[in-house]
């Protein structure tokens, strides 16, 4: 073993190690980025290009995907189209080239708005409830504390699909099926367990002396919580919010089962975008591309906190 | 400011008895220092007064009123913590202003500014007011922590080793400063320290804690000159008291029951050895104005201070005469106390 002693320092990896690490990271990034890049590209193809074989890597970009995403169209005769006035904007032109006319907006925007309301609403609720519960678990003597915490975690162990049917029946009874409130409550319930566990870790790291100092300085425990604990838990709150939002934003199984109309979210909606003769892949690509934006923006906004946050509070002195 | 009283206070944490049977009255305007080794229950005593811990037995009263059921907020005490004292997300200014901005106090911002600046000047942290609390040296942090206690007028100041992370010079300055502030304000202070200089110079009375019990409380002189037992005797004195069995001084007339002799520097008279010499110089430490003399009496050691003029060197034989030392019995209790 003595012959294997290394010249470089223990903390600083050697140049070769760094190169290998960089190579692996880049390789992984490329592998995960390819499907995404394919989706972005598909959004800019025409429907025939999107299903061409062999697949087209080079193609003429077209707005048809985005136009189809936001509109519903109906086929008309060439004579009918010829009698219409000049086309109103790009989408009108693109649509008419396919011998179709735009008859109205699609459901994408309302579904997207549903997703926003449900995902952000449930994230807000889950993190708010989670931070109070985590504080209580962190600071107070609670009978059966460990069992309660385990119970909370265990709610995450079941696959969603196992409880989907009972929830569906329950929701139908109480009139929550296909309602935004129902989905918010459901996602909150799922996320709150994650929130409690993550946030408890962060709050455990905040020394009690801060709150104690605040209480001595003339604040109630609740005021001290808001003035002292919350600002210091910002890292954890940001990280937890992002994890919760990503779950609620992307959730498919419950959404497809429990929503169909007014409260439908984008994930079950996007695969239902069907053009003539099968899936309208460019529209699906466009819908997926736009669907990624809110989570990316949210994550970028909170990135500074997240980078510290994903070490799970270990960075505090 | 107010009188604060602990009566038969006891606090346990599971199996650990942190403090027990504490009877302690801190008179209005009095400066009481708690001395004791680590784990003796000093912090716990302060926390009981502050209301951060509820006693398992006994009472806490502040200003003659039973404060036992009151929350920390209602007790109006100020606490300088041993560690983690500043709010890291706030500036120094906001840290100092924090107590005054409490919803219960309703002080206007102009008054707050005035108070904060006064305290900042007192503690020489004016230049740092806009710093984040985390962008400070340890000593600056501790001064801000003290400042946060000084901006308001609490019924009692509770200070848990507030000067421990300062360098010797600043420590000496702030020691004086704190004592002056306390006298000017007529403040009631309960102060924890490991440092006997702090205890001797600042305290009106010193309380010595051992394993959660208040062993003795009295003026610094009393604690120094008439310690109740060996434990208290070893708390004060530089170099610390020499504890020697009576057998080391066979010719010394000690009261009956004496098992151990406690000899401080002032109890020991050294003379260059003649025939009856029974001690030998083992080591001399030069401290500048004084020398530490390490002596061997048979197999026992004795350390005392001597004048540098007394020109002794290693190996010299010396005579030791004891002048009214302290006598302790077999249980370590002082005889004739
Ligand atoms: N929250 C707690 N839970 C359990 N035990 C505790 C707690 N606080 C204090 N103790 C125990 O109570 C005893 C007294 O602790 P305390 O903090 O009062 O000592 P101290 O005199 O302040 O010591 P130090 O000089 O190290 O600060 C110790 O044995 C300690 O381990
Ligand atoms: Mg302590």
XYZ file of C-alpha atoms and ligand atoms in Angstrom:
686
model
C 0.000 0.000 0.000
C 2.918 2.310 0.717
C 3.866 2.457 -2.953
C 0.468 3.945 -3.784
C 1.008 7.104 -1.793
C -0.090 10.150 -3.741
C 1.839 13.309 -4.355
C -1.130 15.642 -4.589
C -2.997 16.984 -1.596
C -5.852 15.035 -0.090
C -8.430 17.769 -0.613
C -7.508 18.735 -4.146
C -8.224 15.998 -6.706
C -5.517 15.426 -9.296
C -5.780 16.875 -12.790
C -6.531 13.464 -14.263
C -9.344 12.870 -11.779
C -10.771 16.276 -12.600
C -10.675 15.547 -16.325
C -12.420 12.230 -15.861
C -15.039 13.865 -13.648
C -15.589 16.632 -16.199
C -15.893 14.101 -18.998
C -18.478 12.068 -17.089
C -20.495 15.147 -16.188
C -20.498 16.379 -19.765
C -21.398 12.934 -21.065
C -24.301 12.729 -18.657
C -25.421 16.234 -19.552
C -25.359 15.402 -23.261
C -27.327 12.197 -22.764
C -30.020 13.997 -20.802
C -30.049 17.004 -23.132
C -30.551 15.068 -26.357
C -34.247 14.262 -25.831
C -34.861 17.840 -24.764
C -33.062 19.177 -27.820
C -35.106 16.828 -29.964
C -38.315 18.175 -28.439
C -37.219 21.792 -28.995
C -36.358 20.972 -32.594
C -39.571 19.079 -33.242
C -41.560 22.128 -32.170
C -40.084 23.990 -35.131
C -40.736 21.291 -37.730
C -43.737 20.833 -39.964
C -45.845 17.767 -39.149
C -44.500 15.818 -42.166
C -40.897 16.689 -41.202
C -41.538 15.597 -37.649
C -42.337 12.027 -38.669
C -39.965 11.814 -41.639
C -37.794 8.734 -41.806
C -34.841 8.847 -41.554
C -35.314 11.645 -38.963
C -34.480 15.101 -40.211
C -31.760 16.860 -38.268
C -31.598 19.761 -40.711
C -34.955 21.242 -41.677
C -36.701 24.482 -42.538
C -38.096 25.937 -39.305
C -41.821 26.431 -39.268
C -44.221 28.070 -36.836
C -46.842 25.459 -37.556
C -46.265 23.602 -34.303
C -46.807 26.703 -32.175
C -49.768 27.769 -34.307
C -51.397 24.364 -33.946
C -50.749 24.352 -30.220
C -52.739 27.511 -29.624
C -55.547 27.020 -32.132
C -58.221 24.647 -33.244
C -58.691 24.382 -36.968
C -61.117 22.857 -39.440
C -60.541 21.640 -42.959
C -62.137 23.694 -45.760
C -62.248 23.536 -49.526
C -59.761 25.596 -51.501
C -62.648 27.596 -52.930
C -63.867 28.503 -49.477
C -60.407 29.596 -48.412
C -59.943 31.602 -51.611
C -63.073 33.597 -50.831
C -61.768 34.644 -47.406
C -60.031 37.961 -47.063
C -56.242 38.236 -46.754
C -54.794 36.075 -43.918
C -54.595 37.630 -40.461
C -51.016 37.037 -39.339
C -48.565 34.192 -39.696
C -50.659 31.429 -38.178
C -53.523 32.182 -40.516
C -51.173 31.863 -43.496
C -49.604 28.649 -42.248
C -52.993 27.126 -41.533
C -54.453 28.041 -44.928
C -51.516 26.380 -46.665
C -52.834 23.151 -45.148
C -56.297 23.946 -46.531
C -57.596 24.688 -43.064
C -58.933 27.706 -41.216
C -58.567 28.669 -37.581
C -61.858 28.323 -35.783
C -60.797 29.303 -32.300
C -58.214 29.045 -29.536
C -57.147 25.670 -28.205
C -57.380 24.605 -24.575
C -53.630 24.918 -24.060
C -53.700 28.309 -22.365
C -56.439 27.449 -19.830
C -54.730 24.115 -19.096
C -51.431 25.897 -18.619
C -53.095 28.360 -16.262
C -54.610 25.436 -14.336
C -51.127 23.995 -13.991
C -49.805 27.313 -12.708
C -52.590 27.704 -10.153
C -52.455 24.123 -8.933
C -48.675 23.736 -8.845
C -47.870 27.089 -7.232
C -50.899 26.908 -4.945
C -50.013 23.470 -3.636
C -46.344 24.363 -3.337
C -47.191 27.434 -1.293
C -49.496 25.436 0.961
C -47.141 22.491 1.345
C -44.168 24.674 2.199
C -46.170 26.891 4.571
C -47.639 23.954 6.439
C -44.338 22.109 6.229
C -42.312 24.897 7.772
C -44.597 25.153 10.792
C -44.734 21.399 11.270
C -40.974 21.102 10.813
C -40.408 23.846 13.368
C -42.637 22.088 15.858
C -40.893 18.757 15.268
C -37.536 20.420 15.560
C -38.140 22.445 18.695
C -40.805 20.914 20.876
C -41.119 17.750 22.836
C -43.834 15.883 20.989
C -45.077 12.536 22.207
C -44.316 9.785 19.689
C -42.321 12.284 17.655
C -40.268 9.712 15.765
C -43.317 7.610 14.965
C -45.188 10.638 13.709
C -42.290 11.653 11.525
C -42.028 8.168 10.139
C -45.742 8.094 9.492
C -45.492 11.361 7.591
C -42.680 9.959 5.497
C -44.469 6.688 4.918
C -47.230 8.489 3.064
C -44.663 8.932 0.316
C -43.771 5.279 0.112
C -46.942 4.163 -1.600
C -47.041 4.503 -5.374
C -49.591 7.204 -6.245
C -51.452 4.844 -8.485
C -52.245 2.610 -5.498
C -54.314 5.340 -3.867
C -55.573 6.955 -7.044
C -58.769 4.911 -7.258
C -59.856 5.449 -3.626
C -59.087 9.120 -3.982
C -61.033 9.263 -7.190
C -64.069 7.729 -5.461
C -63.670 9.981 -2.456
C -63.358 13.076 -4.581
C -66.431 12.135 -6.566
C -68.414 11.792 -3.329
C -67.395 15.175 -1.961
C -67.483 16.969 -5.290
C -63.770 17.627 -5.594
C -63.163 15.728 -8.787
C -62.022 17.868 -11.670
C -61.589 20.901 -9.433
C -58.498 23.000 -8.923
C -59.070 22.931 -5.162
C -59.095 19.142 -5.186
C -55.812 18.987 -7.055
C -54.227 21.612 -4.816
C -55.228 19.662 -1.716
C -53.970 16.425 -3.182
C -50.572 17.758 -4.219
C -50.265 19.585 -0.915
C -50.869 16.342 0.941
C -48.218 14.570 -1.095
C -45.677 17.375 -0.839
C -46.146 18.229 2.791
C -44.329 15.083 3.886
C -41.335 15.981 1.760
C -41.509 19.544 3.050
C -41.603 18.499 6.700
C -38.602 16.241 6.334
C -36.484 18.610 4.296
C -37.315 21.650 6.380
C -36.836 19.871 9.682
C -33.274 19.191 8.611
C -32.705 22.838 7.879
C -34.399 24.115 11.020
C -32.473 21.654 13.198
C -29.359 23.407 11.953
C -30.511 26.819 13.167
C -29.284 27.247 16.727
C -32.066 27.747 19.244
C -30.123 30.607 20.764
C -31.379 32.883 17.990
C -35.017 32.410 18.916
C -34.192 32.472 22.583
C -32.380 35.751 22.106
C -35.387 37.115 20.241
C -37.791 35.989 22.950
C -35.638 37.699 25.542
C -35.513 40.760 23.317
C -39.264 41.069 23.717
C -40.765 38.915 20.986
C -43.236 36.088 21.319
C -42.220 32.699 19.993
C -44.368 33.235 16.919
C -42.847 36.645 16.250
C -39.390 35.204 16.790
C -40.251 32.472 14.322
C -41.097 34.989 11.635
C -38.313 37.455 12.433
C -35.450 35.082 13.062
C -36.158 31.504 12.053
C -37.804 32.087 8.689
C -35.065 34.332 7.269
C -32.471 31.779 8.253
C -34.458 28.910 6.837
C -34.630 30.719 3.476
C -32.235 28.241 1.923
C -34.328 25.296 2.971
C -37.555 26.979 2.007
C -36.221 27.707 -1.471
C -34.984 24.164 -1.973
C -38.195 22.646 -0.664
C -40.304 24.958 -2.833
C -38.435 23.878 -5.920
C -38.767 20.177 -5.152
C -42.464 20.604 -4.386
C -43.091 22.671 -7.474
C -41.323 20.227 -9.748
C -43.443 17.382 -8.390
C -46.746 19.253 -8.650
C -45.893 20.723 -12.040
C -44.953 17.425 -13.641
C -47.446 15.146 -11.897
C -49.289 13.020 -14.429
C -50.894 9.964 -12.822
C -53.320 11.732 -10.477
C -53.958 14.485 -12.974
C -54.985 12.162 -15.755
C -57.337 10.281 -13.466
C -58.861 13.103 -11.481
C -59.091 15.899 -14.023
C -60.622 15.854 -17.428
C -62.249 19.197 -18.045
C -62.083 22.566 -16.338
C -59.366 21.638 -13.872
C -57.195 19.637 -16.250
C -53.508 20.455 -15.999
C -51.064 20.627 -18.876
C -49.397 17.196 -18.465
C -52.526 15.167 -19.276
C -53.532 17.717 -21.890
C -50.372 17.777 -23.990
C -50.543 14.130 -25.147
C -54.114 14.684 -26.300
C -53.069 17.185 -28.962
C -53.985 15.232 -32.039
C -53.711 16.479 -35.568
C -55.052 14.908 -38.704
C -53.791 11.378 -39.044
C -52.235 10.950 -35.601
C -50.267 12.914 -33.044
C -49.414 16.466 -33.928
C -45.815 16.129 -32.839
C -44.718 19.722 -33.550
C -47.598 21.003 -31.411
C -46.689 18.524 -28.671
C -43.077 19.689 -28.896
C -44.165 23.312 -28.690
C -46.461 22.604 -25.744
C -43.703 20.743 -23.931
C -41.143 23.463 -24.583
C -43.390 26.173 -23.152
C -44.345 23.875 -20.291
C -40.705 23.719 -19.163
C -40.387 27.480 -18.840
C -42.043 28.163 -15.455
C -40.026 25.547 -13.568
C -36.817 26.699 -15.220
C -37.527 30.345 -14.398
C -38.499 29.516 -10.822
C -35.404 27.397 -10.335
C -33.122 30.022 -11.832
C -34.642 32.685 -9.599
C -33.988 30.570 -6.520
C -30.781 29.043 -7.834
C -28.506 30.817 -5.425
C -30.440 29.373 -2.505
C -30.793 25.997 -4.133
C -27.085 25.513 -4.660
C -26.555 25.947 -0.957
C -29.771 24.132 -0.207
C -29.060 20.816 -1.834
C -26.317 20.171 0.656
C -29.203 19.851 3.123
C -28.050 22.453 5.540
C -24.607 21.001 5.974
C -23.004 24.294 4.999
C -24.040 26.213 8.054
C -21.210 26.825 10.458
C -33.444 47.489 37.628
C -34.747 45.112 40.178
C -33.909 42.556 42.795
C -33.871 39.019 41.482
C -34.313 36.005 43.680
C -33.983 32.293 43.107
C -35.512 30.088 45.778
C -34.639 26.410 45.984
C -34.371 26.361 42.213
C -33.822 22.981 40.647
C -33.523 21.974 37.022
C -33.017 18.494 35.669
C -32.454 17.311 32.120
C -33.450 13.680 32.134
C -31.006 12.030 34.530
C -28.724 15.037 34.745
C -29.367 17.433 37.582
C -28.089 20.682 36.132
C -28.766 22.782 39.232
C -30.379 21.994 42.553
C -31.301 23.846 45.712
C -30.101 27.200 44.444
C -30.947 30.018 46.846
C -29.608 33.216 45.445
C -30.677 36.813 45.806
C -29.170 39.419 43.543
C -29.907 42.759 45.137
C -30.979 45.741 43.123
C -27.855 47.248 41.566
C -25.663 44.370 42.586
C -23.079 42.642 40.397
C -22.943 38.932 41.138
C -20.459 36.672 39.389
C -21.001 32.932 39.156
C -17.816 30.896 39.121
C -17.517 27.224 38.467
C -15.962 24.690 36.154
C -17.610 23.558 32.973
C -20.897 21.768 33.533
C -21.382 23.272 36.988
C -24.744 24.757 36.036
C -23.841 28.395 35.457
C -25.625 28.747 32.141
C -28.613 26.830 33.466
C -28.892 29.266 36.386
C -28.975 32.210 33.986
C -31.529 30.475 31.794
C -33.764 29.882 34.796
C -33.705 33.586 35.589
C -34.377 34.420 31.946
C -37.299 32.045 31.723
C -35.689 29.981 28.980
C -35.893 27.030 31.335
C -38.739 26.284 33.702
C -37.518 25.119 37.111
C -38.588 21.629 38.164
C -38.746 22.978 41.714
C -38.522 26.350 43.328
C -39.315 29.894 42.317
C -37.854 32.797 40.449
C -38.940 36.271 41.438
C -38.028 39.537 39.814
C -38.636 42.839 41.549
C -40.540 41.091 44.309
C -42.988 39.547 41.850
C -43.190 35.825 41.235
C -41.815 35.430 37.716
C -41.863 31.629 37.596
C -44.862 31.421 35.248
C -43.781 34.342 33.067
C -42.395 33.918 29.558
C -38.950 35.342 28.740
C -40.625 38.225 26.939
C -42.582 39.226 30.031
C -39.582 39.124 32.340
C -37.736 41.970 30.663
C -34.275 40.592 31.183
C -31.276 41.018 28.901
C -29.120 38.036 28.075
C -25.675 37.978 26.535
C -25.244 34.422 25.330
C -22.121 32.338 25.510
C -22.281 31.784 21.739
C -24.399 32.302 18.638
C -25.543 35.586 19.936
C -26.130 37.733 16.843
C -28.864 37.457 14.256
C -26.780 36.545 11.224
C -29.223 37.862 8.644
C -29.235 41.384 10.097
C -26.743 44.219 10.071
C -25.016 45.294 13.240
C -27.333 48.278 13.418
C -30.426 46.112 13.090
C -29.072 43.678 15.637
C -28.691 46.481 18.140
C -32.085 47.910 17.256
C -33.815 44.530 17.422
C -34.877 44.632 21.092
C -36.193 48.166 20.720
C -38.234 47.217 17.675
C -40.071 44.539 19.580
C -43.841 44.929 19.226
C -44.164 45.217 22.994
C -41.923 48.249 23.218
C -43.025 50.544 20.417
C -40.027 52.862 20.307
C -39.871 55.326 17.417
C -37.003 55.061 14.947
C -35.379 58.345 15.979
C -35.096 57.170 19.574
C -33.790 53.828 18.368
C -31.121 55.520 16.267
C -30.073 57.566 19.240
C -29.853 54.542 21.523
C -28.012 52.403 18.997
C -25.442 55.094 18.301
C -24.856 55.715 21.982
C -24.192 52.039 22.625
C -22.094 51.616 19.491
C -19.888 54.457 20.633
C -19.588 53.039 24.116
C -18.438 49.691 22.765
C -16.406 51.223 19.929
C -18.268 49.570 17.100
C -19.562 52.758 15.391
C -17.571 51.919 12.267
C -19.227 48.550 11.978
C -22.886 49.509 12.203
C -23.620 48.750 8.562
C -21.720 45.442 8.524
C -23.554 42.178 8.298
C -23.383 40.513 11.696
C -21.465 37.628 10.165
C -18.777 39.965 8.829
C -17.251 40.674 12.195
C -14.384 39.355 14.225
C -15.203 37.275 17.285
C -14.473 40.175 19.587
C -16.653 42.561 17.597
C -19.489 40.055 17.631
C -19.273 39.785 21.360
C -19.305 43.538 21.744
C -22.406 43.763 19.569
C -24.001 41.088 21.728
C -23.232 43.122 24.821
C -24.529 46.209 23.047
C -27.814 44.518 22.306
C -28.271 44.037 26.015
C -27.273 47.604 26.816
C -29.660 49.393 24.451
C -32.558 48.785 26.736
C -33.066 48.963 30.462
C -33.930 45.475 31.616
C -34.656 44.367 35.163
C -31.427 42.377 35.152
C -28.481 41.786 32.843
C -27.592 38.132 32.456
C -24.166 37.692 30.930
C -22.703 34.311 30.075
C -18.940 34.742 29.709
C -19.369 37.819 27.545
C -15.674 38.611 27.377
C -14.375 35.112 26.760
C -13.486 35.515 23.085
C -11.686 38.832 23.402
C -7.967 39.313 23.503
C -6.400 40.153 26.834
C -6.110 43.885 26.203
C -9.655 44.423 24.997
C -10.868 42.175 27.723
C -9.235 44.293 30.374
C -10.632 47.469 28.803
C -14.143 46.125 28.477
C -14.019 44.720 31.971
C -13.490 48.203 33.298
C -16.008 49.633 30.866
C -18.687 47.150 31.837
C -18.114 47.776 35.508
C -18.435 51.544 34.952
C -21.580 51.120 32.902
C -23.048 48.901 35.568
C -22.287 51.442 38.274
C -23.605 54.350 36.231
C -26.834 52.562 35.461
C -27.098 51.014 38.890
C -27.658 47.827 36.960
C -28.376 44.448 38.455
C -26.060 41.916 36.849
C -25.691 38.171 37.068
C -22.471 37.343 35.294
C -20.846 34.020 34.499
C -17.112 33.826 34.237
C -14.239 31.424 34.190
C -11.830 34.255 34.707
C -10.955 34.977 38.288
C -9.647 38.448 37.526
C -13.065 39.318 36.154
C -14.709 37.811 39.181
C -12.452 39.570 41.665
C -12.568 42.989 40.034
C -16.167 43.230 38.921
C -18.184 41.359 41.483
C -19.909 42.708 44.542
C -20.391 39.082 45.416
C -19.128 35.855 43.937
C -21.177 32.668 43.913
C -19.287 29.425 43.516
C -21.127 26.564 41.849
C -20.147 22.933 42.002
C -22.155 20.192 40.347
C -25.288 22.291 40.302
C -25.047 23.461 43.893
C -24.241 26.913 45.130
C -21.388 26.058 47.496
C -20.636 29.508 48.773
C -21.566 33.083 48.047
C -19.872 36.144 49.409
C -17.731 39.127 48.638
C -14.576 38.444 46.619
C -12.551 38.917 49.815
C -14.646 36.420 51.716
C -14.428 33.848 48.980
C -10.706 34.369 48.707
C -9.825 34.583 52.382
C -12.434 32.369 53.979
C -13.386 29.682 51.486
C -15.797 27.183 52.924
C -13.934 24.202 51.551
C -11.073 23.088 49.336
C -13.205 23.332 46.217
C -13.953 27.020 46.766
C -10.365 27.706 47.767
C -9.075 26.401 44.455
C -11.377 28.716 42.463
C -9.415 31.874 43.231
C -5.756 32.767 43.469
C -2.849 32.979 41.056
C -0.925 30.746 41.310
C -3.665 28.572 42.709
C -3.652 27.534 46.332
C -1.167 24.825 47.331
C -2.805 21.865 48.995
C -0.412 19.846 51.084
C -0.929 17.126 53.630
C -0.232 18.112 57.205
C 2.613 15.617 57.208
C 4.606 17.881 54.904
C 4.916 20.355 57.783
C 5.453 18.182 60.830
C 6.517 21.068 63.024
C 3.610 23.355 62.071
C 1.028 23.795 64.821
C -2.295 22.978 63.125
C -5.756 22.727 64.736
C -6.947 19.236 65.537
C -8.691 17.448 62.694
C -6.549 19.081 60.049
C -5.822 16.803 57.159
C -4.808 19.278 54.494
C -3.085 22.624 54.614
C -4.012 25.221 52.023
C -1.172 27.641 51.466
C -1.499 30.614 49.173
C 1.465 32.717 48.210
C 0.835 35.158 51.057
C 0.826 32.291 53.552
C 4.303 31.199 52.576
C 7.458 32.889 53.784
C 10.606 31.838 52.001
C 14.100 32.173 53.363
C 17.358 30.939 52.018
C 18.001 27.624 53.590
C 20.143 27.100 56.653
C 20.312 23.961 58.725
C 16.535 23.323 59.002
C 15.843 23.648 55.315
C 13.370 21.112 54.038
C 12.457 22.403 50.592
C 14.386 22.551 47.391
C 13.979 24.866 44.399
C 12.905 22.861 41.383
C 12.184 25.534 38.858
C 11.936 29.296 38.578
C 9.581 30.989 36.081
C 10.315 34.605 35.332
C 7.149 36.629 34.821
C 8.824 40.012 34.694
C 7.791 41.773 37.845
C 7.596 38.519 39.774
C 8.911 34.991 39.751
C 7.022 31.751 40.110
C 8.984 29.536 42.407
C 8.395 25.801 42.151
C 9.464 24.031 45.315
C 9.668 20.396 46.305
C 8.950 19.438 49.896
C 9.818 15.783 49.947
C 7.528 14.341 47.318
C 5.118 17.307 47.451
C 5.130 20.343 45.218
C 4.481 23.932 46.131
C 4.271 26.946 43.835
C 4.580 30.456 45.141
C 5.381 33.952 43.988
C 8.649 35.542 44.986
C 10.372 38.806 44.503
C 12.897 38.630 41.642
C 15.390 40.238 44.012
C 15.435 37.047 45.989
C 18.130 35.445 43.957
C 17.274 31.759 44.042
C 18.225 29.193 41.481
C 17.443 25.577 40.810
C 18.759 23.206 43.445
C 18.947 25.785 46.248
C 17.660 24.725 49.630
C 15.025 27.001 51.195
C 13.187 27.292 54.465
C 9.413 27.554 54.396
C 7.439 29.159 57.170
C 3.635 29.072 57.025
C 1.792 32.179 58.176
C -1.841 31.547 59.049
C -2.612 29.173 56.196
C -6.023 27.561 55.666
C -6.763 24.256 57.348
C -9.090 21.642 55.902
C -10.451 18.506 57.515
C -10.771 15.042 56.016
C -13.928 16.049 54.101
C -12.267 19.071 52.590
C -14.224 21.494 54.808
C -12.298 24.383 56.246
C -11.553 24.357 59.956
C -12.055 27.588 61.894
C -14.141 29.193 59.172
N -30.597 21.286 27.206
C -29.920 20.392 27.950
N -30.188 19.085 27.844
C -29.537 18.182 28.587
N -28.580 18.482 29.476
C -28.260 19.766 29.639
C -28.905 20.787 28.885
N -28.384 21.980 29.244
C -27.455 21.703 30.186
N -27.376 20.387 30.430
C -26.499 19.736 31.407
O -26.620 20.425 32.617
C -25.348 20.588 33.243
C -25.068 22.061 33.494
O -24.922 22.701 32.226
P -24.617 24.239 32.074
O -24.741 24.559 30.654
O -25.449 25.013 33.013
O -23.090 24.290 32.523
P -22.115 25.560 32.570
O -21.738 25.745 33.991
O -22.722 26.720 31.881
O -20.856 25.021 31.757
P -19.879 25.808 30.746
O -18.884 26.516 31.572
O -19.263 24.701 29.958
O -20.722 26.709 29.928
C -24.349 19.915 32.333
O -24.105 18.621 32.834
C -25.060 19.839 31.014
O -24.630 18.708 30.301
Mg -22.286 27.693 30.087
